[in-house]
Amino acid sequence: MTTPKKSTYNISRYLLHRLKEAGIHHIFGVPGDYTLDFLDEVLASPLKWVGNCNELNAGYAADGYARMKGAGAAAVTYGVGGLSILNAVAGAYAERVPLIVISGAPPSHRRDTGAMVHHLIADYYVQLEIFKKVTVDATILTSADSAPDEIDRVITNALIHKLPVYIELPVDMALLSCRPPHTISRALHRTSDKDSLEECVEDAARLLDAALNPVVLAGVELLRFGLGTAALNLVETLEIPFSTMLSSKCVLPELHPQFIGIYQGNWSREAVKHQVESSDCLLSLGVWMTDFDTGLFSMNFDNRRVIDVGDGDVRIGNHYYHGVQLGDFISALSRKAKTRAYLTSHPHETRRLKDRFIPQNGQILTAPRLYECVNSFLDDHTVLLAEPGDAFCAAPDFHIEEAENFIVQAYYTSIGFCTPASLGVAMARPKKRPVILTGDGAFQMTAQEMSTLIRHGSNAVIILINNDGYLIERMLHEDGLYNDIQMWNYASLPEAFGGKDKVIGILANTEDELAQAFATAAAEKNKLIFIEARLPNRDCSEGLLRLGKAIRQSNPKK
Amino acid sequence: MTTPKKSTYNISRYLLHRLKEAGIHHIFGVPGDYTLDFLDEVLASPLKWVGNCNELNAGYAADGYARMKGAGAAAVTYGVGGLSILNAVAGAYAERVPLIVISGAPPSHRRDTGAMVHHLIADYYVQLEIFKKVTVDATILTSADSAPDEIDRVITNALIHKLPVYIELPVDMALLSCRPPHTISRALHRTSDKDSLEECVEDAARLLDAALNPVVLAGVELLRFGLGTAALNLVETLEIPFSTMLSSKCVLPELHPQFIGIYQGNWSREAVKHQVESSDCLLSLGVWMTDFDTGLFSMNFDNRRVIDVGDGDVRIGNHYYHGVQLGDFISALSRKAKTRAYLTSHPHETRRLKDRFIPQNGQILTAPRLYECVNSFLDDHTVLLAEPGDAFCAAPDFHIEEAENFIVQAYYTSIGFCTPASLGVAMARPKKRPVILTGDGAFQMTAQEMSTLIRHGSNAVIILINNDGYLIERMLHEDGLYNDIQMWNYASLPEAFGGKDKVIGILANTEDELAQAFATAAAEKNKLIFIEARLPNRDCSEGLLRLGKAIRQSNPKK
């Protein structure tokens, strides 16, 4: 294959140009022989290659990156790579994260003959067809003439829809010369239907203005579409109290005087549940009614009093407006509805902010105390990643002020996500410190990616909640030995992963050991801190206890 | 949910009954809330649950198990579990391994409303549709009436076609009462068309009988369809010399006087290549013309002199017979063709068997010497798993006598396969000792599954070839920093994975250290032996050097 002159474009360089334009400066992945020509171009480009231990981890890392930067990319090889990253891509699809997957592929002339090349699944289109099911757009680049347009369309769709996309780059296409990228002035958002928008906003404003105790429920799409500021402007302009959800935690500031707390149906704290559900006009912005966000569908709303805005549609009571985009709706409503005196809508419960954690010496650590201590450690320079499990049950009670300082997969809930995702956070926000709160079962899934954090000198703080198995399953179902896992000697992991001088590993059995561990973390800002917090058997957060209660309420037979 | 009486069947018990009938005594997997009712039934059954660190590893383990026992099973939860195991299932599909995947799923009433439950990808059929692409049959169990027939059909298809299948078991179906399993007398093989078979075998026998130097090329389907004994009877009855391939290595005994050696196109040793390609009648039995098995499609056959039998079809010269099954063809041909004197067809090269490895004290270890030493360690009680990479390039030169003592993914080549697959081998053949030969890059992919080996007291021997990165890519493409990986301190892993008293970890830099390591392995038959063999940069097997040469021949520009 002839390498084109540096001044000209080939398909790989074209693609890299568009990725950079989308704000992507790091590509995660694992090399394979079908991708090496492309990876040579990555190394020669301004983008940085971040190799991972395996492809699933690369996908999680790119997802974490995309949540911070607005888009992320991962490059893998065909078959063994493509299908290994798939679960991360499906997670990005479910959670609306624009993750761009680039997969190498066998050369086109092999495809034409159907040759049995390594990494082939069944035929040369299976991988594309599978990815079509978990992406908003997918393509195989088959010629230098069509590749630029294909790349432009696919990446644009990722950015507009905030969904993953798939680009298959056969090895013999990677270095083919192609046209340079034109300047494209693309509208990266969907536009609203003007008449629908106008009527809809009038309708909503009328209801809101007439309401005595309206509440805004700020949902996850505000995060995904970057509408936090617009929504803040709305609630402040109209002076309406607001609640967030686990999936949208801290999309609006938690110290804000209008903040009620986290709404989770029957999983909520009682005061929050009451105030949200008794509202006579609930303005629901970009909310997904997922099982965890609704306390297993235990939300109790009077639909006639709900204005539900999201994903292009608005429902007011029992009628619908189509083609109304969330951002447009928020802006228009901010101008249209009346400002009200923020009087009666104070939360009924004193909000729990941060207390300084004062350890009792020698006191055996409990889950609630562990989480108090974690909460007290978090600040505006940390990004908390809470693993599905007890960690994400505890997380709603933490005080986090900035939207981008909290990451959770509250809907797709793929355990093992957080450790690799923190690598993406570390690359995206080098000045922030990732804090990973993970259970032992989740950690074991993707543990090796800690070695990549070490490799890149990350100063992440990994808090491993060691409760000897799959705790959440123990709490929500009769226990069985399938919840047992091998007890690792976690303290040896930093050394094993080559982190002897770069990691401080700390075992905490007691409150003072834990407090000391976080003091060390605060002092050692340039090292990776690995805290193993051992908890008594079946000890868990108040949140998980509430979840168990909510489940029993929803299914009394369990 | 009401638990039925122990004496009655429910869908889970029915399924478990059929699995056991198929020779499956262990189920691999990871629990999740959608599978717990099923897993309770597993625990109450004669089958043994083997939990894994993650689902991909569970899939590899079940694949390794299926290669030994004729079928394997893995149970995972929905979405996050199903899509994480997918790559292992695709590998089983490509390589024809009957792997039965059981996936939990959200309850049916949630599917009916399309509710946004955790682990949901996009809709409730996406996972089924994806699995349909990498299985021979797939189903969602939707009622107690239909479930038994569905289960029977799907499992039968796995066993007939030697391909993976998918059974989705919604959580509310798991404990529903159903009819007991009937005795089924199913023909677990496809039948041949009688007339086609007769004419085809006559045709083949005529060609064979007239040939001066016929050769049998024994391919991978003989392994997958359990036809090794039949094929051995054929070559012995007719007295025709035979060659095997990397994918079918030792399907026929390597000490056999008619054994020529391993054929790999231009990747072969010269003498083997010459004898196979100069044959005036090549009888190809169940061969897949994959890139690695043919030295990147460098086989040089005169198609007019080839009888190609496989997957229901026979090609003789340029005409085809359909509906002729491999097993039937072999039996009929054994009776039809004439016995010949085995005279001129001796292999031209002296076969390389085992030499005792005599270390030179203090001599820095090299790749060829490492592989000599491994070869000398293997015996009829070991099962070698050779990872794609330098390990599977070196493996053809090892002497292995029994078909089931060697496992390789020579076609799909998913690195990271061997460590988890060895867990399946350990469960399937407790009296044998798995020997894993893996590179460091491959090992890091799935390293945590070593902890499951430890948990179950496995006496596996893991030989980690530490050459600091993705060696095969370094050798076959210009090197780039994407081939670098984090240097782990592998010696700390046994301790980290909780194996302090169950594992002996040994670092070998020199020949005598390596010899001592294997002596320890031989003496300590009840412990897991973890040998890290450090090799000089870019040192590799003779096989990999030959592969590089074959690639350059096939693509002179590279």
Coordinates of C-alpha atoms in Angstrom, one line a residue, chain A residues 1 30-34 36-37 39-40 43 49 52-56 60 79-81 83-84 86-87 90 93-94 110 115-122 126 129-130 133-134 288-292 296-297 411-414 441 444-448 451 454-455 470 473 477-490 492-493 495-499 557-558, chain B residues 1 30-34 36-37 39-40 43 49 52-56 60 79-81 83-84 86-87 90 93-94 110 115-122 126 129-130 133-134 288-292 296-297 411-414 441 444-448 451 454-455 470 473 477-490 492-493 495-499 557-558:
Chain A
M1 CA 0.0 0.0 0.0
V30 CA -7.2 -2.4 21.3
P31 CA -5.1 -2.9 18.1
G32 CA -5.6 -5.8 15.7
D33 CA -4.1 -6.5 12.3
Y34 CA -7.1 -5.1 10.5
L36 CA -2.9 -1.1 12.2
D37 CA -2.8 1.1 9.1
L39 CA -3.6 3.3 14.0
D40 CA -0.4 4.4 12.3
L43 CA -0.1 8.1 16.0
W49 CA -4.0 6.7 21.3
N52 CA -6.9 -0.7 26.8
C53 CA -6.6 -4.2 28.2
N54 CA -9.7 -5.3 26.3
E55 CA -12.3 -3.9 24.0
L56 CA -15.2 -3.8 26.5
Y60 CA -16.6 2.0 28.7
G79 CA -15.2 -9.7 15.1
V80 CA -13.3 -10.4 18.3
G81 CA -13.0 -6.7 18.9
L83 CA -18.4 -7.9 19.4
S84 CA -16.4 -7.5 22.6
L86 CA -20.7 -4.3 21.8
N87 CA -22.1 -4.2 25.4
A90 CA -25.5 -0.9 23.7
Y93 CA -27.3 3.6 23.1
A94 CA -29.6 3.0 26.0
R110 CA -11.7 -10.9 0.7
A115 CA -13.0 -15.9 2.1
M116 CA -12.7 -17.5 5.6
V117 CA -10.4 -14.9 7.2
H118 CA -9.6 -14.8 10.9
H119 CA -12.1 -13.0 13.1
L120 CA -14.9 -13.6 10.6
I121 CA -18.2 -14.5 12.3
A122 CA -20.4 -15.9 9.6
V126 CA -23.0 -9.7 10.4
E129 CA -26.1 -5.7 11.0
I130 CA -25.5 -6.2 14.7
K133 CA -29.3 -2.5 16.3
V134 CA -27.4 -0.5 18.9
W288 CA -37.0 8.8 31.3
M289 CA -39.4 6.7 33.3
T290 CA -36.9 3.9 34.0
D291 CA -37.4 1.4 36.7
F292 CA -34.7 2.7 39.0
L296 CA -39.7 0.4 40.1
F297 CA -42.5 2.3 38.4
Y411 CA -30.6 2.9 33.3
Y412 CA -28.5 0.3 31.5
T413 CA -26.6 -0.5 34.8
S414 CA -23.7 -2.5 33.5
G441 CA -18.2 -8.0 42.2
Q444 CA -13.6 -7.9 39.3
M445 CA -15.4 -7.6 36.0
T446 CA -13.0 -5.1 34.5
A447 CA -10.3 -4.9 37.2
Q448 CA -7.4 -5.0 34.7
S451 CA -3.5 -1.0 35.1
I454 CA -1.6 3.4 36.4
R455 CA 0.1 3.4 33.1
Y470 CA -23.0 -9.5 44.8
E473 CA -28.7 -9.5 44.8
H477 CA -33.6 -11.9 46.5
E478 CA -33.0 -14.9 48.7
D479 CA -29.3 -15.5 48.9
G480 CA -27.7 -18.3 46.9
L481 CA -24.1 -19.3 46.5
Y482 CA -24.1 -17.8 43.0
N483 CA -23.6 -14.5 44.8
D484 CA -20.3 -15.6 46.2
I485 CA -17.1 -14.6 44.5
Q486 CA -13.5 -15.4 45.0
M487 CA -12.0 -13.2 47.8
W488 CA -9.1 -11.4 46.2
N489 CA -6.3 -10.0 48.1
Y490 CA -7.0 -6.6 46.7
S492 CA -1.7 -6.8 46.1
L493 CA -3.3 -5.5 43.0
E495 CA 1.8 -4.0 42.8
A496 CA 0.5 -6.7 40.4
F497 CA -0.6 -4.1 37.9
G498 CA 2.8 -2.5 37.9
G499 CA 1.9 0.4 40.1
K557 CA -45.1 -11.7 47.0
K558 CA -41.4 -11.2 46.8
Chain B
M1 CA -44.1 -16.5 42.7
V30 CA -22.7 -14.5 36.1
P31 CA -25.9 -13.9 38.1
G32 CA -28.2 -11.0 37.6
D33 CA -31.6 -10.3 39.0
Y34 CA -33.4 -11.6 35.9
L36 CA -31.9 -15.6 40.1
D37 CA -35.0 -17.8 40.0
L39 CA -30.2 -20.1 39.3
D40 CA -32.0 -21.2 42.4
L43 CA -28.4 -25.0 42.7
W49 CA -23.0 -23.7 39.0
N52 CA -17.2 -16.3 36.5
C53 CA -15.8 -12.9 36.9
N54 CA -17.6 -11.6 33.8
E55 CA -19.7 -12.9 31.0
L56 CA -17.2 -13.0 28.2
Y60 CA -15.1 -18.8 26.8
G79 CA -28.5 -6.9 28.0
V80 CA -25.3 -6.3 30.0
G81 CA -24.8 -10.0 30.3
L83 CA -24.1 -8.7 24.9
S84 CA -21.0 -9.2 27.0
L86 CA -21.7 -12.3 22.6
N87 CA -18.1 -12.5 21.3
A90 CA -19.7 -15.7 17.8
Y93 CA -20.4 -20.1 15.9
A94 CA -17.4 -19.5 13.7
R110 CA -42.9 -5.4 31.2
A115 CA -41.3 -0.4 30.0
M116 CA -37.8 1.1 30.4
V117 CA -36.4 -1.5 32.7
H118 CA -32.7 -1.8 33.6
H119 CA -30.5 -3.6 31.1
L120 CA -32.9 -2.8 28.3
I121 CA -31.0 -1.9 25.1
A122 CA -33.6 -0.4 22.8
V126 CA -33.0 -6.6 20.1
E129 CA -32.3 -10.5 17.0
I130 CA -28.6 -10.1 17.7
K133 CA -27.0 -13.8 13.8
V134 CA -24.5 -15.9 15.8
W288 CA -12.0 -25.2 6.3
M289 CA -9.9 -23.1 4.0
T290 CA -9.3 -20.4 6.5
D291 CA -6.5 -17.9 6.2
F292 CA -4.3 -19.3 8.9
L296 CA -3.0 -17.0 4.0
F297 CA -4.6 -18.8 1.1
Y411 CA -10.1 -19.5 12.9
Y412 CA -11.9 -17.0 15.0
T413 CA -8.7 -16.2 17.0
S414 CA -10.0 -14.3 19.9
G441 CA -1.3 -9.1 25.7
Q444 CA -4.4 -9.3 30.3
M445 CA -7.7 -9.4 28.3
T446 CA -9.2 -12.0 30.7
A447 CA -6.6 -12.3 33.5
Q448 CA -9.2 -12.2 36.3
S451 CA -9.0 -16.3 40.2
I454 CA -7.8 -20.7 41.9
R455 CA -11.2 -20.7 43.5
Y470 CA 1.5 -7.6 21.1
E473 CA 1.6 -7.5 15.4
H477 CA 3.5 -4.9 10.6
E478 CA 5.8 -2.0 11.3
D479 CA 5.8 -1.5 15.1
G480 CA 3.9 1.3 16.7
L481 CA 3.4 2.3 20.3
Y482 CA -0.1 0.8 20.1
N483 CA 1.6 -2.6 20.6
D484 CA 2.9 -1.5 24.0
I485 CA 1.1 -2.6 27.1
Q486 CA 1.5 -1.9 30.8
M487 CA 4.2 -4.1 32.2
W488 CA 2.5 -6.0 35.1
N489 CA 4.3 -7.5 37.9
Y490 CA 2.8 -10.9 37.1
S492 CA 2.1 -10.7 42.3
L493 CA -1.0 -12.0 40.6
E495 CA -1.4 -13.5 45.7
A496 CA -3.7 -10.8 44.4
F497 CA -6.2 -13.3 43.2
G498 CA -6.4 -15.0 46.6
G499 CA -4.2 -17.9 45.6
K557 CA 4.4 -4.9 -1.0
K558 CA 4.1 -5.4 2.7

